[in-house]
Coordinates of C-alpha atoms in Angstrom, one line a residue:
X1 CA -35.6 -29.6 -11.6
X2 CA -34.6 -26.0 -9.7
X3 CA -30.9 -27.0 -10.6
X4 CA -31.7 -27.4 -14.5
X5 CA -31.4 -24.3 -16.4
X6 CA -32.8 -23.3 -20.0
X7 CA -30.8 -22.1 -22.9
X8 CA -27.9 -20.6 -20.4
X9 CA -26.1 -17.6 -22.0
X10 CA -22.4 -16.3 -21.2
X11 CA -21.6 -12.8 -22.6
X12 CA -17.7 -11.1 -22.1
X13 CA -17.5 -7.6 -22.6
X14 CA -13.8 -7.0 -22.3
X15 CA -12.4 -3.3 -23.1
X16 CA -8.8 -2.4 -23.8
X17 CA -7.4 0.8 -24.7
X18 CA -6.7 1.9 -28.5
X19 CA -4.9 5.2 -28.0
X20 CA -3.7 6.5 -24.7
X21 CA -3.1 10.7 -24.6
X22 CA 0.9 11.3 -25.5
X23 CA 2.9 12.2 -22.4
X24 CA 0.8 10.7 -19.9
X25 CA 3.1 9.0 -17.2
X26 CA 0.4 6.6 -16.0
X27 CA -0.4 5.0 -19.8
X28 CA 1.3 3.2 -22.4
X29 CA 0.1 1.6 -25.5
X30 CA 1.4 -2.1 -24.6
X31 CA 0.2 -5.1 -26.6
X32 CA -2.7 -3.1 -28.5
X33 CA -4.0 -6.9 -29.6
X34 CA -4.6 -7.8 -25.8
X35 CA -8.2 -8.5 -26.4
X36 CA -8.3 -10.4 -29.5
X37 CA -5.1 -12.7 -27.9
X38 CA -7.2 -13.3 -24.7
X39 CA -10.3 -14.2 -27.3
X40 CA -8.0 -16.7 -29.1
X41 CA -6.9 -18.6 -25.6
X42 CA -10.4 -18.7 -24.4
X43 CA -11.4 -20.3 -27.8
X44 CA -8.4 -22.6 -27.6
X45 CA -9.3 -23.2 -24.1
X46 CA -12.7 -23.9 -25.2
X47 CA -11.5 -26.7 -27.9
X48 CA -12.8 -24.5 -30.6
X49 CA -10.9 -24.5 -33.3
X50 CA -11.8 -20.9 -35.0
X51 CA -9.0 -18.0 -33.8
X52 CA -8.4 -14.6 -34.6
X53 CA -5.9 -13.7 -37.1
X54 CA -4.8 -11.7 -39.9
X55 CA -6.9 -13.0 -42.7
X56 CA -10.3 -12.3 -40.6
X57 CA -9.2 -9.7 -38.5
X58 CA -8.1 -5.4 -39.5
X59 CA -6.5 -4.6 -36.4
X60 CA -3.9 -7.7 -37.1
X61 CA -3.5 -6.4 -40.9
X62 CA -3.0 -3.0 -39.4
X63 CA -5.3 -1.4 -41.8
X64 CA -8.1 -0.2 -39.5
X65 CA -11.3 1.4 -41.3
X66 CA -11.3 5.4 -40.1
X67 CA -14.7 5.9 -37.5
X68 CA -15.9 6.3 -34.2
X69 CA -17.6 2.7 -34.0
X70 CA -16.1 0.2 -36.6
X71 CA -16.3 -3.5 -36.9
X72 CA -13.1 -5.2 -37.3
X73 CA -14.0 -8.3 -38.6
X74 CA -13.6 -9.2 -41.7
X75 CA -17.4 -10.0 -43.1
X76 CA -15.6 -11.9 -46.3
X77 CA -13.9 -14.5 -44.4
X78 CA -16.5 -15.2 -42.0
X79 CA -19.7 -15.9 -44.4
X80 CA -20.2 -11.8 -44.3
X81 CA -21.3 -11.8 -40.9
X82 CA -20.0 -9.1 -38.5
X83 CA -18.7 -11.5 -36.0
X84 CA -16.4 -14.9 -35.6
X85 CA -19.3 -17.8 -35.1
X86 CA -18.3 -20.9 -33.7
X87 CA -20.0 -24.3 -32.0
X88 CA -18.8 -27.3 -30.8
X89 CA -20.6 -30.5 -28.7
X90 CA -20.0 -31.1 -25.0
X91 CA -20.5 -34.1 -23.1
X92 CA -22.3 -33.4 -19.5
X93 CA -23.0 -37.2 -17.9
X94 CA -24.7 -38.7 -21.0
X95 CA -26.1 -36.3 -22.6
X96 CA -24.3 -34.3 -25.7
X97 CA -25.1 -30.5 -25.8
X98 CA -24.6 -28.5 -28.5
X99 CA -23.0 -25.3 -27.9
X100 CA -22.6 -21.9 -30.1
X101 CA -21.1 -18.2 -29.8
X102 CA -19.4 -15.5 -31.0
X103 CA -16.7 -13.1 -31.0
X104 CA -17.5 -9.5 -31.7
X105 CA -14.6 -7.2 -32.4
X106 CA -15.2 -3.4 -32.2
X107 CA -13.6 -0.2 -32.1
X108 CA -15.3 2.4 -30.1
X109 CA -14.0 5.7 -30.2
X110 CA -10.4 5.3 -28.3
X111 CA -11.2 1.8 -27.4
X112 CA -11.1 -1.6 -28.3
X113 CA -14.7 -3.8 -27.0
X114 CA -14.9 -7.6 -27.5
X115 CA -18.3 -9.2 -27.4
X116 CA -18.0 -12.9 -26.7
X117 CA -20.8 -15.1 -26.2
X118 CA -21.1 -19.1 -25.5
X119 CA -24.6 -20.3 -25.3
X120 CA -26.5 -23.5 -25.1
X121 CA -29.2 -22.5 -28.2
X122 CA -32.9 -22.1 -27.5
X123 CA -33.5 -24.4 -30.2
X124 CA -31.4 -26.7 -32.2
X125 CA -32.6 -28.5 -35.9
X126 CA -35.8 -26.7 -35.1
X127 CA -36.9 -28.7 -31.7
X128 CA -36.5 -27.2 -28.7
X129 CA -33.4 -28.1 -26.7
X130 CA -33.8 -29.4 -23.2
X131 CA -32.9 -27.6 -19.8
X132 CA -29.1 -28.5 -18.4
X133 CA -27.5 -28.9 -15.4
X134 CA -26.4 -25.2 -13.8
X135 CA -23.0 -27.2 -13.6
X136 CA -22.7 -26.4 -17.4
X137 CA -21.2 -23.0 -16.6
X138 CA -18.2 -25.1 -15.6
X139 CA -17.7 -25.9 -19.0
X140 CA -18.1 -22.4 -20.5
X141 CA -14.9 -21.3 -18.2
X142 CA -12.7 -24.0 -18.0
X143 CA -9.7 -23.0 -15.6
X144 CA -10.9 -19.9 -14.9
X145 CA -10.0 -18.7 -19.0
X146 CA -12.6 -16.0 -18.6
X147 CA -11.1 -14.1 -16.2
X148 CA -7.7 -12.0 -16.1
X149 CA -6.7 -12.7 -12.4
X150 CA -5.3 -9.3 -11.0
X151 CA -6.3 -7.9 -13.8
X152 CA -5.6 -4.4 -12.7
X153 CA -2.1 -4.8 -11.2
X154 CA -1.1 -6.5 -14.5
X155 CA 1.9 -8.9 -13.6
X156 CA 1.8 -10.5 -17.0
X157 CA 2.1 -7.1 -18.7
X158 CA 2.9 -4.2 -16.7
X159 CA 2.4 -1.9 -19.6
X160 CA -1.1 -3.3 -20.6
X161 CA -4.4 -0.7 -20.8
X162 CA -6.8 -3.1 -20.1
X163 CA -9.7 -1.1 -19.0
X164 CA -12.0 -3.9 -17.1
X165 CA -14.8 -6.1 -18.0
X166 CA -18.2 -7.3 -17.1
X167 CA -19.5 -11.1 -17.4
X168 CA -23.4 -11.3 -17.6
X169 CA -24.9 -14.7 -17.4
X170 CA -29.2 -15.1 -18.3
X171 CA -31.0 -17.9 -18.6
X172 CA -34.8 -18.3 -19.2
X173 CA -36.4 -19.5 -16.4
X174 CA -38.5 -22.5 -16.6
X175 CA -42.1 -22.7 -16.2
X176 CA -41.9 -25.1 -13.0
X177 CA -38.7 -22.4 -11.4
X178 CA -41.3 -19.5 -12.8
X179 CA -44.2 -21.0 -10.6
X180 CA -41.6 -21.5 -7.9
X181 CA -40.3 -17.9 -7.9
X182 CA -44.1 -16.8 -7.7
X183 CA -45.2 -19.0 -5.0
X184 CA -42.0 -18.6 -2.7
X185 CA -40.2 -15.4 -1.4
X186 CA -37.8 -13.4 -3.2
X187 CA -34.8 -15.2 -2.2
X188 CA -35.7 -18.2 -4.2
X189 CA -34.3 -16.0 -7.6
X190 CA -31.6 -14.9 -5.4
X191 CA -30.0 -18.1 -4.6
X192 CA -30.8 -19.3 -8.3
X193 CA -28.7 -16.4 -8.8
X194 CA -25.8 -17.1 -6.3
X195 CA -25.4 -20.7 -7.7
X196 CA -25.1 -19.5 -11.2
X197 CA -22.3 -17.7 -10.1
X198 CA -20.8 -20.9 -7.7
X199 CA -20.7 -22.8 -10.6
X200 CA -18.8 -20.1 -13.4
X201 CA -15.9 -19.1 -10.3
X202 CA -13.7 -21.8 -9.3
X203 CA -10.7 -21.9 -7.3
X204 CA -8.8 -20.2 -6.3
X205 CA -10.9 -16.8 -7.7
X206 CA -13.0 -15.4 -5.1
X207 CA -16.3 -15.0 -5.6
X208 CA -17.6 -11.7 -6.1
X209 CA -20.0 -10.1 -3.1
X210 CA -23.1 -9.5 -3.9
X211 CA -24.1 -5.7 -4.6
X212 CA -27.3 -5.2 -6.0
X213 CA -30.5 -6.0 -7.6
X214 CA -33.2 -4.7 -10.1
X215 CA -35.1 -5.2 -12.9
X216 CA -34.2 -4.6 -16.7
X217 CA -36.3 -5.0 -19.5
X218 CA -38.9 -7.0 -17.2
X219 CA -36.9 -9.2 -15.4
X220 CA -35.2 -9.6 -12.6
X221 CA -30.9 -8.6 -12.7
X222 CA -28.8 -9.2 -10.0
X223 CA -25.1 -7.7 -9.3
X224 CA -21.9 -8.9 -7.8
X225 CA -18.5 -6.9 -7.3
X226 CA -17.7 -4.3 -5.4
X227 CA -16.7 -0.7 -6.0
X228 CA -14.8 0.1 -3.4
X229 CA -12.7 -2.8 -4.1
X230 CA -12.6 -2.6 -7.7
X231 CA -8.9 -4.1 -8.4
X232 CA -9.9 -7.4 -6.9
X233 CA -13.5 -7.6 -7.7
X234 CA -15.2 -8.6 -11.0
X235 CA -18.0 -7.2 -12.2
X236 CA -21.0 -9.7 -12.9
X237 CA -24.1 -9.6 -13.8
X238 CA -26.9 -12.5 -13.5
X239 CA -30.0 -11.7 -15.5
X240 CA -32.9 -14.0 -15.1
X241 CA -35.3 -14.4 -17.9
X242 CA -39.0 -14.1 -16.9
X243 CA -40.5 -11.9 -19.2
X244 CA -40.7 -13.6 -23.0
X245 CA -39.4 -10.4 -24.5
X246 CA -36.5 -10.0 -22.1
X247 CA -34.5 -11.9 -24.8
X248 CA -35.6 -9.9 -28.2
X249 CA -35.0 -6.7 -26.0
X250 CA -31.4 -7.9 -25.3
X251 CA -30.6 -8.7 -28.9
X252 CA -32.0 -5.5 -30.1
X253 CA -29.9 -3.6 -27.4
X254 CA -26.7 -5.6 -27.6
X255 CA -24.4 -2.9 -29.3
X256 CA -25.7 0.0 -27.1
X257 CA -25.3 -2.8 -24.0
X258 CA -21.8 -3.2 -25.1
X259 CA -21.1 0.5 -25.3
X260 CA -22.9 1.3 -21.9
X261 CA -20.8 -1.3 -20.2
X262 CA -17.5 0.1 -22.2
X263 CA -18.3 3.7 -20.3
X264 CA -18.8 1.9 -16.9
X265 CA -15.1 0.3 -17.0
X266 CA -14.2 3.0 -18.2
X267 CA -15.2 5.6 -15.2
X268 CA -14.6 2.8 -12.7
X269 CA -10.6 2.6 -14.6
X270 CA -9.7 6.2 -14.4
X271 CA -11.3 6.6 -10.8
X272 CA -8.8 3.5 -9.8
X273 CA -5.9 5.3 -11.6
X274 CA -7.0 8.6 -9.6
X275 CA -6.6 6.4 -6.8
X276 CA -2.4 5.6 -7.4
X277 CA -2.0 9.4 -8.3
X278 CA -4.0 10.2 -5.3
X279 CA -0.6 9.1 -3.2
X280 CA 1.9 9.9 -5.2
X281 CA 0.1 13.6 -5.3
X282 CA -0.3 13.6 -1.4
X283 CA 3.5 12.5 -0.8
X284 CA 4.6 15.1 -3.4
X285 CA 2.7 17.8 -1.0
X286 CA 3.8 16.7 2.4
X287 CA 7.8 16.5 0.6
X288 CA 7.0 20.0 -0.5
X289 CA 5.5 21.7 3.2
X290 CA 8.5 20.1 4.7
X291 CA 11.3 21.4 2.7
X292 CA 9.3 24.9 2.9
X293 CA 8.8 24.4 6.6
X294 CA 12.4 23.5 7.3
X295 CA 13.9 26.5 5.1
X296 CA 12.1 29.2 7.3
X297 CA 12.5 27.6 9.9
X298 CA 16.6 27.6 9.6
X299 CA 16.3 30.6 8.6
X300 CA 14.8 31.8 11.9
X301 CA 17.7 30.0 13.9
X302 CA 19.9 31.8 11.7
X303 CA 21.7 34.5 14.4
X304 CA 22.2 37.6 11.8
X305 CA 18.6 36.6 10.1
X306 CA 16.6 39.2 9.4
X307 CA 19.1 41.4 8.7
X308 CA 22.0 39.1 6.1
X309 CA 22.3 36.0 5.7
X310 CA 25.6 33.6 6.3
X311 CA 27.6 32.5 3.7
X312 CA 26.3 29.2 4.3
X313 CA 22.5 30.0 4.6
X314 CA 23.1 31.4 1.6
X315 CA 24.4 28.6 0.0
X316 CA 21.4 26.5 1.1
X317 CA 19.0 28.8 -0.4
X318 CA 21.0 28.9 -3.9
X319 CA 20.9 25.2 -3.9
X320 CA 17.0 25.1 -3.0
X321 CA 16.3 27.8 -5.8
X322 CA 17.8 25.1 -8.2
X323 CA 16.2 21.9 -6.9
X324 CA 12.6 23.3 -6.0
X325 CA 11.8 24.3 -9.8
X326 CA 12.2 20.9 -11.1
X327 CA 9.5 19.6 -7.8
X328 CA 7.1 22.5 -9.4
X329 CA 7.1 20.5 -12.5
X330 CA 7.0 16.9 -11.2
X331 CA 4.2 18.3 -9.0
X332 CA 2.3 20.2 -11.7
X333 CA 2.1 17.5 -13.9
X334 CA 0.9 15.4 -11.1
X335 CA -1.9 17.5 -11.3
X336 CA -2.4 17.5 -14.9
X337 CA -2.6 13.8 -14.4
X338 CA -5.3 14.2 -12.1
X339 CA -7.1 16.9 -14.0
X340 CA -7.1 14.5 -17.2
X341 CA -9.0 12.0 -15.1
X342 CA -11.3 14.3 -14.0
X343 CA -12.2 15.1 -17.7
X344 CA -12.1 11.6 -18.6
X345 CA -14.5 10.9 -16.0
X346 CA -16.8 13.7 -16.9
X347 CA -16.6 12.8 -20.6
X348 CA -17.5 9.0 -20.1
X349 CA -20.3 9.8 -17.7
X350 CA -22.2 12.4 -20.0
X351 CA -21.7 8.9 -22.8
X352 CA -23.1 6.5 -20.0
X353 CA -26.2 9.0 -19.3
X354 CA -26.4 9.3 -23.5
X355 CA -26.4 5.7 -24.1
X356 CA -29.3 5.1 -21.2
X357 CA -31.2 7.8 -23.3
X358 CA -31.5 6.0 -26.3
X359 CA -32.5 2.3 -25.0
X360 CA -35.1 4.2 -22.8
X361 CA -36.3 6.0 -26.3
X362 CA -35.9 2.2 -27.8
X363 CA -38.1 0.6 -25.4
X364 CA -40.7 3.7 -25.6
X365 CA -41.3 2.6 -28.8
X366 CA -41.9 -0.8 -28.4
X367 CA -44.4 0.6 -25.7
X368 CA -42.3 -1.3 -22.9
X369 CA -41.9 -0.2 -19.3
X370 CA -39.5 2.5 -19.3
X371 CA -37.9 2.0 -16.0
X372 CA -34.2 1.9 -16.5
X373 CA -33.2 2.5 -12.2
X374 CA -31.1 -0.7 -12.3
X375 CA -28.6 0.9 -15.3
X376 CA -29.3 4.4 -14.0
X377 CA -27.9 4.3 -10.2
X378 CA -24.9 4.4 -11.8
X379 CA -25.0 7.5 -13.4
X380 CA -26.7 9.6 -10.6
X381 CA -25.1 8.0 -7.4
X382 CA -21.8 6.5 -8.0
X383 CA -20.7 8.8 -11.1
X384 CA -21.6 11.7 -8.9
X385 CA -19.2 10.7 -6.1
X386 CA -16.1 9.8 -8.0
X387 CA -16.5 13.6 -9.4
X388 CA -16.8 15.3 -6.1
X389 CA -13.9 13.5 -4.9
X390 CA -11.8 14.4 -7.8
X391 CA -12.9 17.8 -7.3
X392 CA -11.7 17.7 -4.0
X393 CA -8.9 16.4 -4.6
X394 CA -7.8 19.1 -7.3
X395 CA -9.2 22.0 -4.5
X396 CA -6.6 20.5 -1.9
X397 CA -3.6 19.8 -4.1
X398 CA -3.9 22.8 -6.0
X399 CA -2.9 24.6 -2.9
X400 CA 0.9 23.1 -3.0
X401 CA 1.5 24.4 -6.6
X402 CA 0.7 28.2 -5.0
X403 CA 2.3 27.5 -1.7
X404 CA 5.6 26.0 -3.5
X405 CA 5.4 29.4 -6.3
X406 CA 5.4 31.6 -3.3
X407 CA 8.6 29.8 -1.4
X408 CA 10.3 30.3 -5.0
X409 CA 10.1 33.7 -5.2
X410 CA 10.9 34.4 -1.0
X411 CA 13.3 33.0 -1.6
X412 CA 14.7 33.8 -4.3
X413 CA 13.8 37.7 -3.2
X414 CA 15.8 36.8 0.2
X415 CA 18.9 35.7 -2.1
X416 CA 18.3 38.9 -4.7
X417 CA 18.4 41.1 -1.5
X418 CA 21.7 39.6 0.0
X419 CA 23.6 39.6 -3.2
X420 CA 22.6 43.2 -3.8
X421 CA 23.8 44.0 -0.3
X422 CA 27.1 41.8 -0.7
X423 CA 27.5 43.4 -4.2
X424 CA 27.2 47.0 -2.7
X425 CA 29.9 46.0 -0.1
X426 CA 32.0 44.7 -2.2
X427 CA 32.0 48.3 -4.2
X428 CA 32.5 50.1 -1.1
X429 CA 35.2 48.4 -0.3
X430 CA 36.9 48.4 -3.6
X431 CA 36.6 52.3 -3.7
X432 CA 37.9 52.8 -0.3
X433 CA 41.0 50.9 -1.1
X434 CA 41.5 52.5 -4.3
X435 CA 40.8 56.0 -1.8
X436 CA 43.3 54.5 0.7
X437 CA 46.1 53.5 -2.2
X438 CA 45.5 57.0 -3.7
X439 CA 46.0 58.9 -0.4
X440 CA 49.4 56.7 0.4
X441 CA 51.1 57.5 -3.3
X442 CA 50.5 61.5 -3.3
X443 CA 51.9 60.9 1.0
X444 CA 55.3 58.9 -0.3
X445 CA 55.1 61.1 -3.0
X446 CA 55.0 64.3 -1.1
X447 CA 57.1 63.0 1.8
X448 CA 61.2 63.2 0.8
X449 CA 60.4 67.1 0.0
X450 CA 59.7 67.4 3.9
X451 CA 63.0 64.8 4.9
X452 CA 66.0 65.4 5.1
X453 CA 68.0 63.4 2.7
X454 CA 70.7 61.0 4.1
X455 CA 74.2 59.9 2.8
X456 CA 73.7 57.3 -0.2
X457 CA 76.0 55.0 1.8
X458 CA 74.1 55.4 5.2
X459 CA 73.4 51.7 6.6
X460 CA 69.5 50.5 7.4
X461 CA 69.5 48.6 10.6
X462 CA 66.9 46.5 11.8
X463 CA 64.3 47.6 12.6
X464 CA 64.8 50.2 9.7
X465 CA 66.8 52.5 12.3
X466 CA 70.2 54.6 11.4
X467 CA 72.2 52.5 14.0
X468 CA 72.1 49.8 16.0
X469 CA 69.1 50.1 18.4
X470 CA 70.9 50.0 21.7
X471 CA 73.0 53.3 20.5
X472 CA 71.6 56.0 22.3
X473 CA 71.8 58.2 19.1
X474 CA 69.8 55.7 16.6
X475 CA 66.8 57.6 15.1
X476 CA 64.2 56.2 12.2
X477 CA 65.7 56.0 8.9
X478 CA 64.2 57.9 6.3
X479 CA 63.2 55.1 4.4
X480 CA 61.2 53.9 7.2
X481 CA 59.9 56.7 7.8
X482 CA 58.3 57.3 4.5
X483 CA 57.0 53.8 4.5
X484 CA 55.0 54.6 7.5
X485 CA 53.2 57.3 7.2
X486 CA 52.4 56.1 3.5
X487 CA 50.4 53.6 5.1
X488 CA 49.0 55.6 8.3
X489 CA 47.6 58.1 5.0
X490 CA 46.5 55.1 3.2
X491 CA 44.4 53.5 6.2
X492 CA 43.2 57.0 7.5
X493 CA 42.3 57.4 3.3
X494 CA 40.5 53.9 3.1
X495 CA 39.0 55.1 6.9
X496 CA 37.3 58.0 4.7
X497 CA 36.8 57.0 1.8
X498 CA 34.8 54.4 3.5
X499 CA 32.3 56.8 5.2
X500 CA 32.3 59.4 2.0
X501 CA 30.5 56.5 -0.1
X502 CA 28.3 55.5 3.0
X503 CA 27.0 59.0 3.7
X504 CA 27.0 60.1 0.3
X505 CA 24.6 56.9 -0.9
X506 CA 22.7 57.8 2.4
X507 CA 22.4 61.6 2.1
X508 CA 22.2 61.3 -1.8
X509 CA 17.9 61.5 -2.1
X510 CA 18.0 64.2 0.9
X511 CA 20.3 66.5 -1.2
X512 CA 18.5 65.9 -4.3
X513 CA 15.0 66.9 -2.6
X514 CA 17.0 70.1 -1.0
X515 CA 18.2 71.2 -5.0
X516 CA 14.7 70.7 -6.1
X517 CA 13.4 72.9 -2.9
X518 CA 15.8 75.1 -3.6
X519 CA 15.2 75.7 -7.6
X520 CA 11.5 75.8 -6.6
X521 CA 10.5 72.7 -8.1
X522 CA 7.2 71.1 -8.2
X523 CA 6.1 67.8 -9.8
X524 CA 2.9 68.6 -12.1
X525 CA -0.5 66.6 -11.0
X526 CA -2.7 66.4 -13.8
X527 CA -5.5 69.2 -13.5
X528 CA -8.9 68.5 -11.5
X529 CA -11.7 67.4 -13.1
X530 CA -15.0 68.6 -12.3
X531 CA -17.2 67.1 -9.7
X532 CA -20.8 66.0 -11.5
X533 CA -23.0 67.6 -9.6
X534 CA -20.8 70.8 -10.9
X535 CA -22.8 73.7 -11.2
X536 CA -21.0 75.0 -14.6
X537 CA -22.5 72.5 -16.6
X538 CA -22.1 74.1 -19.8
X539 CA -18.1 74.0 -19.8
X540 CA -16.8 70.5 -20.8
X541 CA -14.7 68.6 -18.0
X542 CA -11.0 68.6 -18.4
X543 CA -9.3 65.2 -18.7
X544 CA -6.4 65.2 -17.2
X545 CA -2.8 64.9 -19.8

């Protein structure tokens, strides 16, 4: 009889995302009408003929009702109701159960929420149905159709925004498992529990680890999945009737249940995208203390370094100063990304703590027990750690974007200061070429006055002499002549001109404070003000111009 279970309940809460923030590299809208597809091939799965589809349902019509919580059925085209009904009979050995459910379709805020429930009814024609074998949760997931295997890598639909969900089984115990559960230890709920659970997961899902227990509205809840491994865990929940009004509680709570459960994926699917960003973030930093690193540390191997840089050290840092602006941006909006979890986070926690306010105000005024741990652990233990690590997170990555904004502008001051000084050289030497060329012209200019000129017919032999250079009369020809010391004036020019822009650049502030010296010239300091302990107190203090 411990293996018989009364009026067995199955509830999905499966949450997808509406809208998804524009420009956010880690979301896209995908197949908005995931949920309500997965709905339809459970039902099929099911062999129940009733489906989701444009007639009964606005978000296929595409003419969604504006609001922050909105049914999406239909009421007119499912006998005014607010959700899809639907019953079949199964056969278990020889006996034919009746079964009945729902599917609730909701908008919540950003979100889509689907409520599905398959049940074996407390009652059925008005007599009492009879307890079934706990092999019946067999039937209410044939091949695993509850479940989205991997639903978090997403291999079916890499672009999907499914955002989790939580399976809660309750039955109402017996009066004969009751006296058993009162009369044995504790673990006799627990493994009630844990074969529940046996018999919903079949291969080759894993079943969940156990995580927890409490109590909710009287009776005993027990967890399974695990938070640390939250992309290959599911989330269930086992809820084991002992209290008569654990039921009527449920039904009146079911929408703020749904919600509640809606914030909980919610956190848990932003933390495991912080997760992926987490090393994307931490790669982007280490890239980024390298390349910094490896600059200065060139630049210290670098022979003429501090003092000018090499053509090609120069090069190197022109072609960082492109490259490393576009890493600032990848990197900052890595940590916008991050920074949008963390209000996410913040935003869905505050809702969570909200929602467990107004079923403890519900149940204070049905004069129930108001001890809501179970749903609050949540809030207070785990909530609190995922935001102190995003925290962290944001305190230790923020660092690269100031560390990578200071390399920018070294270096780009380093390259600013070289340029400058290659600039300036290249104006020194232009003007002491243009000395030198000046110098040479007025010399060849100047020169044929101080020559003595030569026969028009008199012969240049090489090299540039009168005669041949083994005569012993052969003497410089006048043309060659010329042509040399034109260019001895123009080097010894160039030589000077050289030094007179050097020492005048150098010497130009020193002359300028000797004028002012000279001229008796004094820069005027606004006047003193009084002190205020001043002793003329009657004369106003002069501000200074």
């Amino acid at each position: 009889m411990f293996d018989k279970v009364y009026a067995p309940n199955v509830h999905l809460f499966a949450f997808h995302a509406h809208k998804v923030l524009a420009g956010d590299a880690n979301s896209n809208e995908g197949n908005i009408n995931y949920l309500w597809d997965k709905c339809n091939r459970i039902l099929t799965a099911l062999g129940v003929n009733k489906k989701f589809n444009r007639e009964n349902l606005t978000s296929y019509q595409k003419s969604e009702p504006p609001g922050t919580r909105i049914d999406l059925i239909v009421p007119e085209k499912v006998g005014n109701r607010r959700s899809l009904p639907f019953e079949k009979t199964i056969q278990q050995g020889n006996v034919k159960i009746p079964i009945k459910g729902f599917a609730l379709p909701k908008r919540i805020s950003d979100s889509y929420a689907l409520g599905l429930n398959i049940r074996v009814p407390e009652k059925e024609a008005g007599q009492k149905t009879e307890p079934v074998d706990i092999s019946i949760f067999k039937q209410f997931n044939p091949s695993n159709c509850l479940f989205n295997p991997n639903h978090y890598s997403l291999p079916l639909d890499p672009n999907l925004n499914f955002l989790g969900q939580t399976i809660l089984i309750t039955i109402t115990l017996t009066d004969e498992q009751n006296e058993a559960a009162a009369k044995t230890d504790s673990n006799f709920l627990k493994n009630l529990a844990d074969k529940c659970l046996e018999s919903l997961i079949q291969c080759p899902l894993k079943t969940p680890t156990f995580s927890g227990e409490g109590k909710l509205f009287g009776s005993p809840i027990f967890e399974y999945g695990s938070l640390s491994q939250i992309e290959d865990s599911w989330h269930i929940l086992i809820w084991l009737f002992t209290n008569p009004t654990t039921s009527e509680r449920l039904f009146d709570c079911y929408n703020d249940l749904l919600e509640l459960l809606l914030y909980r994926n919610k956190i848990l699917h932003t933390y495991h995208e912080r997760d992926k960003i987490y090393y994307v973030t931490r790669d982007e930093y280490e890239q980024i203390e390298q390349i910094i690193n490896e600059t200065f540390e060139n630049l210290n191997k670098e022979k003429s370094y501090p003092q000018r840089l090499s053509q090609n050290v120069l090069q190197k840092l022109n072609t960082q100063l492109m490259q490393m602006p576009t890493k600032a941006v990848e990197y900052a909006r890595l940590l916008r990304d991050i920074e949008i979890r963390q209000h996410t986070l913040n935003i869905n926690t505050q809702n969570y703590k909200d929602k467990v306010s107004k079923i403890r105000t519900y149940l204070k005024s049905k004069s129930d027990p108001l001890d809501l741990k179970f749903l609050e652990t949540f809030s207070k233990e785990t909530c609190v750690t995922f935001q102190k690590q995003i925290t962290a997170d944001l305190g230790y990555f923020q660092h690269g974007s100031g560390l990578l904004d200071t390399a920018i502008n070294s270096i780009r001051g380093m390259v600013d200061i070289e340029e400058a000084q290659r600039d300036r050289d290249l104006q020194v030497t232009v003007q002491a070429l243009g000395f030198g060329l000046a110098t040479a012209g007025v010399v060849a200019t100047s020169i044929p006055y101080l020559i003595k000129a030569e026969p028009e017919n008199y012969p240049i032999r090489l090299p540039f002499t009168t005669r041949a250079i083994n005569f012993p009369t052969s003497e410089i020809h006048p043309f060659s002549l010329v042509l040399l010391m034109s260019l001895g004036a123009g080097l010894l020019g160039a030589r000077l001109g050289v030094w007179a822009v050097v020492s005048g650049v150098m010497n130009l502030k020193r002359i300028v404070a000797s004028v002012r010296k000279l001229v008796g010239f004094q820069p005027k300091l606004p006047p003193k003000q009084d002190k205020p302990n001043s002793p003329d107190k009657d004369k106003d203090p002069e501000l200074p111009a």
